[in-house]
C-alpha positions as a Python dict, from the first residue, in 0.01 Angstrom:
ca = {
    (1, 'X'): (0, 0, 0),
    (2, 'X'): (284, 74, 236),
    (3, 'X'): (524, -57, 495),
    (4, 'X'): (771, 124, 717),
    (5, 'X'): (1096, 98, 908),
    (6, 'X'): (1103, 162, 1285),
    (7, 'X'): (1166, 534, 1338),
    (8, 'X'): (1403, 497, 1633),
    (9, 'X'): (1521, 135, 1620),
    (10, 'X'): (1529, 64, 1247),
    (11, 'X'): (1305, -240, 1295),
    (12, 'X'): (1129, -359, 980),
    (13, 'X'): (757, -313, 1041),
    (14, 'X'): (475, -413, 807),
    (15, 'X'): (173, -185, 792),
    (16, 'X'): (-104, -383, 970),
    (17, 'X'): (-343, -293, 687),
    (18, 'X'): (-105, -390, 405),
    (19, 'X'): (-253, -731, 328),
    (20, 'X'): (-617, -621, 347),
    (21, 'X'): (-554, -309, 139),
    (22, 'X'): (-357, -475, -138),
    (23, 'X'): (-598, -767, -167),
    (24, 'X'): (-896, -533, -172),
    (25, 'X'): (-743, -309, -438),
    (26, 'X'): (-649, -600, -663),
    (27, 'X'): (-994, -753, -621),
    (28, 'X'): (-1146, -419, -729),
    (29, 'X'): (-923, -405, -1038),
    (30, 'X'): (-717, -109, -915),
    (31, 'X'): (-349, -97, -1020),
    (32, 'X'): (-133, -121, -709),
    (33, 'X'): (212, -9, -606),
    (34, 'X'): (401, -6, -277),
    (35, 'X'): (537, 280, -64),
    (36, 'X'): (806, 224, 201),
    (37, 'X'): (903, 485, 459),
    (38, 'X'): (1270, 414, 516),
    (39, 'X'): (1478, 450, 829),
    (40, 'X'): (1791, 297, 678),
    (41, 'X'): (2114, 477, 768),
    (42, 'X'): (2337, 294, 520),
    (43, 'X'): (2314, 90, 201),
    (44, 'X'): (2322, -245, 383),
    (45, 'X'): (2005, -154, 572),
    (46, 'X'): (1847, -20, 252),
    (47, 'X'): (1898, -358, 84),
    (48, 'X'): (1745, -530, 390),
    (49, 'X'): (1440, -303, 366),
    (50, 'X'): (1402, -371, -6),
    (51, 'X'): (1434, -744, 56),
    (52, 'X'): (1148, -723, 307),
    (53, 'X'): (932, -539, 53),
    (54, 'X'): (1014, -799, -212),
    (55, 'X'): (902, -1076, 24),
    (56, 'X'): (576, -891, 97),
    (57, 'X'): (504, -836, -272),
    (58, 'X'): (590, -1178, -413),
    (59, 'X'): (235, -1314, -394),
    (60, 'X'): (72, -1010, -556),
    (61, 'X'): (60, -855, -901),
    (62, 'X'): (231, -519, -851),
    (63, 'X'): (157, -295, -1150),
    (64, 'X'): (277, 41, -1017),
    (65, 'X'): (631, 116, -895),
    (66, 'X'): (769, 46, -548),
    (67, 'X'): (867, 378, -388),
    (68, 'X'): (1106, 467, -109),
    (69, 'X'): (1030, 775, 103),
    (70, 'X'): (1343, 919, 266),
    (71, 'X'): (1182, 1225, 427),
    (72, 'X'): (1252, 1305, 791),
    (73, 'X'): (1043, 1288, 1106),
    (74, 'X'): (1115, 1634, 1240),
    (75, 'X'): (1436, 1527, 1410),
    (76, 'X'): (1300, 1214, 1580),
    (77, 'X'): (1389, 966, 1306),
    (78, 'X'): (1716, 773, 1316),
    (79, 'X'): (1782, 866, 951),
    (80, 'X'): (1694, 1236, 982),
    (81, 'X'): (2056, 1348, 1010),
    (82, 'X'): (2195, 1173, 703),
    (83, 'X'): (2395, 1384, 461),
    (84, 'X'): (2291, 1416, 97),
    (85, 'X'): (2546, 1162, -27),
    (86, 'X'): (2440, 892, 220),
    (87, 'X'): (2067, 955, 177),
    (88, 'X'): (2108, 933, -201),
    (89, 'X'): (2308, 611, -169),
    (90, 'X'): (2034, 461, 52),
    (91, 'X'): (1769, 551, -207),
    (92, 'X'): (1977, 411, -491),
    (93, 'X'): (2048, 83, -308),
    (94, 'X'): (1680, 33, -228),
    (95, 'X'): (1570, 105, -586),
    (96, 'X'): (1842, -110, -742),
    (97, 'X'): (1746, -403, -520),
    (98, 'X'): (1378, -371, -613),
    (99, 'X'): (1456, -351, -984),
    (100, 'X'): (1687, -652, -966),
    (101, 'X'): (1385, -841, -830),
    (102, 'X'): (1176, -737, -1132),
    (103, 'X'): (989, -434, -998),
    (104, 'X'): (998, -77, -1122),
    (105, 'X'): (1130, 144, -841),
    (106, 'X'): (1119, 512, -755),
    (107, 'X'): (1164, 787, -498),
    (108, 'X'): (883, 979, -326),
    (109, 'X'): (951, 1315, -166),
    (110, 'X'): (846, 1676, -134),
    (111, 'X'): (991, 1949, -354),
    (112, 'X'): (1228, 2078, -87),
    (113, 'X'): (1363, 1732, -12),
    (114, 'X'): (1415, 1654, -380),
    (115, 'X'): (1597, 1986, -420),
    (116, 'X'): (1806, 1994, -103),
    (117, 'X'): (1831, 1648, 53),
    (118, 'X'): (1896, 1421, -247),
    (119, 'X'): (2129, 1422, -546),
    (120, 'X'): (1870, 1365, -817),
    (121, 'X'): (2137, 1327, -1086),
    (122, 'X'): (2231, 1000, -916),
    (123, 'X'): (1867, 886, -918),
    (124, 'X'): (1781, 974, -1277),
    (125, 'X'): (1721, 608, -1369),
    (126, 'X'): (1425, 580, -1132),
    (127, 'X'): (1065, 701, -1117),
    (128, 'X'): (1009, 1026, -924),
    (129, 'X'): (689, 1088, -728),
    (130, 'X'): (672, 1457, -638),
    (131, 'X'): (466, 1583, -343),
    (132, 'X'): (390, 1953, -384),
    (133, 'X'): (57, 2091, -267),
    (134, 'X'): (-30, 2376, -501),
    (135, 'X'): (-226, 2440, -820),
    (136, 'X'): (84, 2411, -1040),
    (137, 'X'): (412, 2261, -914),
    (138, 'X'): (720, 2483, -927),
    (139, 'X'): (966, 2196, -892),
    (140, 'X'): (1208, 2226, -1184),
    (141, 'X'): (1330, 1866, -1196),
    (142, 'X'): (1171, 1576, -1380),
    (143, 'X'): (890, 1377, -1219),
    (144, 'X'): (646, 1106, -1326),
    (145, 'X'): (377, 1136, -1058),
    (146, 'X'): (250, 1441, -873),
    (147, 'X'): (76, 1438, -534),
    (148, 'X'): (-108, 1770, -539),
    (149, 'X'): (-316, 1766, -219),
    (150, 'X'): (-350, 1582, 111),
    (151, 'X'): (-707, 1699, 164),
    (152, 'X'): (-899, 1503, -96),
    (153, 'X'): (-1222, 1318, -25),
    (154, 'X'): (-1328, 973, -144),
    (155, 'X'): (-1665, 810, -78),
    (156, 'X'): (-1627, 525, 171),
    (157, 'X'): (-1301, 655, 323),
    (158, 'X'): (-1314, 848, 648),
    (159, 'X'): (-1091, 1154, 669),
    (160, 'X'): (-864, 1324, 417),
    (161, 'X'): (-708, 1140, 124),
    (162, 'X'): (-397, 1222, -81),
    (163, 'X'): (-474, 1289, -448),
    (164, 'X'): (-219, 1223, -722),
    (165, 'X'): (-175, 1259, -1096),
    (166, 'X'): (22, 989, -1277),
    (167, 'X'): (199, 1035, -1609),
    (168, 'X'): (269, 662, -1638),
    (169, 'X'): (99, 410, -1862),
    (170, 'X'): (59, 78, -1685),
    (171, 'X'): (97, -229, -1903),
    (172, 'X'): (12, -583, -1800),
    (173, 'X'): (350, -619, -1631),
    (174, 'X'): (537, -531, -1313),
    (175, 'X'): (724, -260, -1504),
    (176, 'X'): (521, 48, -1606),
    (177, 'X'): (648, 253, -1898),
    (178, 'X'): (628, 624, -1949),
    (179, 'X'): (350, 772, -2155),
    (180, 'X'): (469, 833, -2507),
    (181, 'X'): (410, 1182, -2633),
    (182, 'X'): (156, 1209, -2910),
    (183, 'X'): (323, 1319, -3234),
    (184, 'X'): (247, 1678, -3321),
    (185, 'X'): (21, 1726, -3618),
    (186, 'X'): (205, 1883, -3906),
    (187, 'X'): (46, 2154, -4109),
    (188, 'X'): (18, 2033, -4463),
    (189, 'X'): (-204, 1962, -4753),
    (190, 'X'): (-487, 1714, -4788),
    (191, 'X'): (-511, 1450, -5056),
    (192, 'X'): (-653, 1699, -5305),
    (193, 'X'): (-382, 1959, -5248),
    (194, 'X'): (-590, 2180, -5019),
    (195, 'X'): (-471, 2291, -4677),
    (196, 'X'): (-625, 2081, -4400),
    (197, 'X'): (-848, 2267, -4158),
    (198, 'X'): (-1017, 2175, -3831),
    (199, 'X'): (-1394, 2182, -3828),
    (200, 'X'): (-1524, 2465, -3614),
    (201, 'X'): (-1702, 2372, -3290),
    (202, 'X'): (-2038, 2543, -3234),
    (203, 'X'): (-2021, 2795, -2950),
    (204, 'X'): (-2289, 2615, -2750),
    (205, 'X'): (-2072, 2300, -2744),
    (206, 'X'): (-1756, 2468, -2615),
    (207, 'X'): (-1675, 2376, -2255),
    (208, 'X'): (-1420, 2519, -2016),
    (209, 'X'): (-1138, 2288, -1897),
    (210, 'X'): (-1195, 2138, -1553),
    (211, 'X'): (-949, 2255, -1286),
    (212, 'X'): (-789, 1997, -1059),
    (213, 'X'): (-1026, 1935, -773),
    (214, 'X'): (-879, 1957, -424),
    (215, 'X'): (-548, 2119, -519),
    (216, 'X'): (-449, 2394, -281),
    (217, 'X'): (-172, 2650, -259),
    (218, 'X'): (69, 2551, 15),
    (219, 'X'): (439, 2594, 72),
    (220, 'X'): (658, 2296, 154),
}
């Protein structure tokens, strides 16, 4: 589900499909989050944008984070020319406002923008949604979701669809928590003092791991 800020005027514009999409997803039992494409040029405008998103979300059960996208529009966006410090401050103000309203917040961006256009040390308290279209991401920072292709296909949807992997566990709350790592099994002895072993799998039952479908090599 997403909304956006006016690219040239900074007007707050709701996606015309927002209500239908979010109601349909919730009705189908799909966890939902919100994505906002910002055009804020300062922290005051970022808070205004977050306040709009809060108003749009108040009647729905939001189980995934609310993300701000600060990427540019190829020079045509009013926020394209922001410096790293200001763009980071805008992201932080938006996320802090969303979290003060009870939502988990995060930043969406491509690898190059995360590396060069934001100070990620200042955003370490928030969820990161990385967009990097390749088989294995080479982004060296932390991230909690990975958008790995824009050319996926879903039955019932016309055209290409973005595919993502999430490393979040969604509880019955507005605030998702990170997946806890499974404790590593320690080599040791069984109850009768014998070393524990794993039962061998017959060769005819061994299967190859499935590669990610739709992921493509592409530079950002």
